[in-house]
Short mmCIF file of C-alpha atoms (C1' of nucleotides) in Angstrom, two decimals:
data_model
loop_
_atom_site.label_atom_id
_atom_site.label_comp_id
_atom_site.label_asym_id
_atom_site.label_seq_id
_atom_site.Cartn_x
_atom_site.Cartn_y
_atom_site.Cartn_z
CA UNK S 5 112.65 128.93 160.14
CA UNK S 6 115.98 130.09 158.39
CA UNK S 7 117.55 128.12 155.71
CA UNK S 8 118.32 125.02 156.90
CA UNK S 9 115.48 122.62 157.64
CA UNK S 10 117.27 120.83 160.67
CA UNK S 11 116.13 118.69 163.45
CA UNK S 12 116.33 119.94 166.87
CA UNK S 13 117.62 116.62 168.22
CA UNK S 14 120.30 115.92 166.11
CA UNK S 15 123.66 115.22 168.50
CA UNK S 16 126.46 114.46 165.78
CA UNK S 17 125.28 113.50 162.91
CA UNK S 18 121.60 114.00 161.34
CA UNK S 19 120.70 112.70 158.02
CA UNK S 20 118.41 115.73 157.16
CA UNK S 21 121.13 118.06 158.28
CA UNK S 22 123.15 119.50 155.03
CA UNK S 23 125.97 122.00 154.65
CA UNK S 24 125.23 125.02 152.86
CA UNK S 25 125.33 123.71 148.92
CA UNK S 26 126.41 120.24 149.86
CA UNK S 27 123.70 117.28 149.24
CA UNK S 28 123.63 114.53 150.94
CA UNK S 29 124.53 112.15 147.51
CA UNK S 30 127.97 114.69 147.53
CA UNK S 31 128.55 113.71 151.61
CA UNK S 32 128.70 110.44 150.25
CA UNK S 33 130.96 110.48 147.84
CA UNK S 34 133.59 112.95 149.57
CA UNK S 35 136.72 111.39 150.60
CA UNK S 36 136.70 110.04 154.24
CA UNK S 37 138.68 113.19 155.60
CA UNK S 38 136.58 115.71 154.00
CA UNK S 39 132.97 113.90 155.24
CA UNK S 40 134.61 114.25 158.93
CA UNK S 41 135.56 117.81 158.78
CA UNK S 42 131.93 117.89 157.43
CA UNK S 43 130.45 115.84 160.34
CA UNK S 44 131.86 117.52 162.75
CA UNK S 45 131.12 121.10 161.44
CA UNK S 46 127.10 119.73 160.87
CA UNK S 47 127.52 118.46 164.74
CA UNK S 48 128.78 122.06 165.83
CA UNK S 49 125.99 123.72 163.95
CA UNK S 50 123.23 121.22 165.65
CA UNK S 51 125.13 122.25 169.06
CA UNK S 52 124.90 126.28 168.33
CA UNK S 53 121.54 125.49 167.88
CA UNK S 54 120.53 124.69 171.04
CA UNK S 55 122.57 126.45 172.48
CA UNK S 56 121.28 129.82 170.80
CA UNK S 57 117.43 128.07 171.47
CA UNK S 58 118.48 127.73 175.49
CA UNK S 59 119.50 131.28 175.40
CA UNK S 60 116.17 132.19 173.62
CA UNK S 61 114.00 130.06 176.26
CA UNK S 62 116.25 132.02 179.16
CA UNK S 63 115.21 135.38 177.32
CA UNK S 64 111.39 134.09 177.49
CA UNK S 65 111.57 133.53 181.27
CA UNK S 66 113.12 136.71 182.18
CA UNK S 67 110.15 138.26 179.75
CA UNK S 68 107.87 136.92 181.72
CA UNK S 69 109.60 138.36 185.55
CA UNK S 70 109.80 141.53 183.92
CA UNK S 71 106.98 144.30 183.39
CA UNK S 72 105.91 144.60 180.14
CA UNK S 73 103.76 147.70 178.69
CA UNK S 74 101.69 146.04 176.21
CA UNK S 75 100.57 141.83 176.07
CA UNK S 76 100.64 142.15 172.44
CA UNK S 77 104.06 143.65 172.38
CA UNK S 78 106.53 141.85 172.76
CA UNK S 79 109.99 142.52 174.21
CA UNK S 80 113.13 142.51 171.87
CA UNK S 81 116.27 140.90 173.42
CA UNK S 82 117.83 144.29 173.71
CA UNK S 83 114.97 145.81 175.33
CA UNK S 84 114.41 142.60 177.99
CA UNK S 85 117.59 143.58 179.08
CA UNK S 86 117.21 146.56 179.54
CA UNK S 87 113.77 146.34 181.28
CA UNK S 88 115.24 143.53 183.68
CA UNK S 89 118.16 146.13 184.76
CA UNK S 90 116.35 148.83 185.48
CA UNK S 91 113.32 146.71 187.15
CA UNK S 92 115.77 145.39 189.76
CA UNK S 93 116.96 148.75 190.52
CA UNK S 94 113.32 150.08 191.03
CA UNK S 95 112.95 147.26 193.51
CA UNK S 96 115.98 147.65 194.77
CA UNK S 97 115.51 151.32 196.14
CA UNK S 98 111.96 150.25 196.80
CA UNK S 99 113.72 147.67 199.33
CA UNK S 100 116.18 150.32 200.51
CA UNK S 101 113.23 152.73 201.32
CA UNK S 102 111.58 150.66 203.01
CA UNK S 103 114.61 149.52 205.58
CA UNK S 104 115.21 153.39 205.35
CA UNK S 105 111.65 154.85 206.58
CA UNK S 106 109.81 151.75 207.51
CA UNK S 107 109.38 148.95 210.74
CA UNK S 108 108.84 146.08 209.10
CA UNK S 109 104.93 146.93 209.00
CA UNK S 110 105.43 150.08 207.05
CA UNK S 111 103.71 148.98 203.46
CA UNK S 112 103.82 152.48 201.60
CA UNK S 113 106.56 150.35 199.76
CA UNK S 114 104.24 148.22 198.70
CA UNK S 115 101.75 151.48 197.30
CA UNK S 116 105.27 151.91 195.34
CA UNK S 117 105.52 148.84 193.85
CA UNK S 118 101.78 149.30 192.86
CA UNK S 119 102.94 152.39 191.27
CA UNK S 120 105.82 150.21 189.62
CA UNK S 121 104.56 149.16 186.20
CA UNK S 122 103.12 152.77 185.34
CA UNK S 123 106.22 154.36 185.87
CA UNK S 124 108.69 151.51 185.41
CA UNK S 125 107.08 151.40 182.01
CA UNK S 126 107.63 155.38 181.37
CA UNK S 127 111.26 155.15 182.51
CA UNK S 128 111.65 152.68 180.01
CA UNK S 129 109.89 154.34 177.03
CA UNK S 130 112.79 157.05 178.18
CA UNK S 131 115.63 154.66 178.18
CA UNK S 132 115.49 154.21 174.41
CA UNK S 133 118.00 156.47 173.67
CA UNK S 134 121.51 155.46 175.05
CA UNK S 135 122.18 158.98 176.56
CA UNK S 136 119.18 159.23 178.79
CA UNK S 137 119.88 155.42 179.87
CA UNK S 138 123.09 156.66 181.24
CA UNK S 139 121.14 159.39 183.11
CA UNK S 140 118.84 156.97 184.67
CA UNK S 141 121.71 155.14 185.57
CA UNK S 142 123.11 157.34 187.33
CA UNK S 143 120.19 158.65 189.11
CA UNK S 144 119.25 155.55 190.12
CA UNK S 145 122.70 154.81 191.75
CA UNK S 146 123.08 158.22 193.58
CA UNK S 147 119.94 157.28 196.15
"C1'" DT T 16 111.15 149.88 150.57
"C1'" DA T 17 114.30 150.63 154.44
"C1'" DG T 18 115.34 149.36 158.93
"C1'" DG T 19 114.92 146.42 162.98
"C1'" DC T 20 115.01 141.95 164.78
"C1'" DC T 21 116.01 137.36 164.51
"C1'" DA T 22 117.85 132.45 163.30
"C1'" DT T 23 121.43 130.14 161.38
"C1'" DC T 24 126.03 129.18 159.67
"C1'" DT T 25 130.80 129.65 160.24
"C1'" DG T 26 135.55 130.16 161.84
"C1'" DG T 27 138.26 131.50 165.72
"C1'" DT T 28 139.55 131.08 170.57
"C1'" DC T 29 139.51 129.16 175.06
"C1'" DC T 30 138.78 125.45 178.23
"C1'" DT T 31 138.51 120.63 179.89
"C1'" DA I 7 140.36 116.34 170.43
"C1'" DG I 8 136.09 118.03 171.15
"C1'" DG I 9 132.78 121.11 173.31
"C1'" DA I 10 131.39 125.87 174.72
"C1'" DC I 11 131.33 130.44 173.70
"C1'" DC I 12 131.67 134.39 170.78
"C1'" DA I 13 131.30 137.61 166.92
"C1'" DG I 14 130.70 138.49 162.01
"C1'" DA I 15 128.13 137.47 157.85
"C1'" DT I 16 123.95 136.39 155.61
"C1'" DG I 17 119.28 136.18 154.51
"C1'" DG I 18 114.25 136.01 155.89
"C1'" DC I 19 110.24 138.17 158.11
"C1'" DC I 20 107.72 142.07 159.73
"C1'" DT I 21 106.34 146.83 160.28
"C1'" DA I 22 106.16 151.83 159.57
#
DNA sequence: TAGGCCATCTGGTCCT
DNA sequence: AGGACCAGATGGCCTA
């Protein structure tokens, strides 16, 4: 997408890989020290790569565990985050309500959870600023 | 057009 | 020594 055009499978060395500004006819003709630092830095980019793309595809399974308030929207890292948090508090108490009030057969927990997204979802229009975040926090810790 | 978000590159540090 | 992880820099894309 970026700059470089790169294969994704690339382990050490890929032929279509390129440092920034150095062609592949210039690789060849750098002296043999020089075209290993420049191996191995190509081989570390190829690695950050996937690495960055397996913490993207962990990001796009915790999107889809967490509530989301519009299917064209789509969560920003930042916000998944942020969402995730405060969605496993809300179940948290839900769970802690329910040991609290209920027998085991007691499902107005489950009338909660039904009532999850809608509020979930305004709590975290709310938590966009840093200093209500913090509030939530610490509501949500003092039940 | 400015600002937000993102992918990629890069050099440094830590770990095995 | 080499890989994993991290943070800063850079530049592209998108939206208000």
């Amino acid at each position: 997408m970026k700059s470089a055009s790169m294969s994704d499978e690339d382990s050490t060395v890929d032929c279509d890989v390129q440092l920034k500004g150095t062609s592949k006819c210039q690789l060849r003709s750098m002296p043999a020290r020089v075209e290993g630092l420049t191996k191995r830095r190509l081989a570390a980019n190829a690695r950050e790569r996937r690495r960055m793309q397996g913490l993207n595809t962990a990001f796009d399974s915790l999107r889809k565990v967490v509530p989301q308030w519009g299917e064209d929207k789509k969560l920003s890292k930042y916000e998944t985050l942020q969402m995730a948090l405060s969605y496993i508090m809300a179940l948290n108490r839900i769970l802690s309500e329910a040991e609290r009030y209920g027998d085991g057969e007691d499902w107005s927990a489950l009338h909660h959870y039904e009532q999850f997204h809608q509020d979930h979802c305004q709590n975290f229009l709310a938590l966009s600023s840093p200093d209500v975040y913090d509030h939530f926090l610490t509501e949500s810790f003092s039940h």
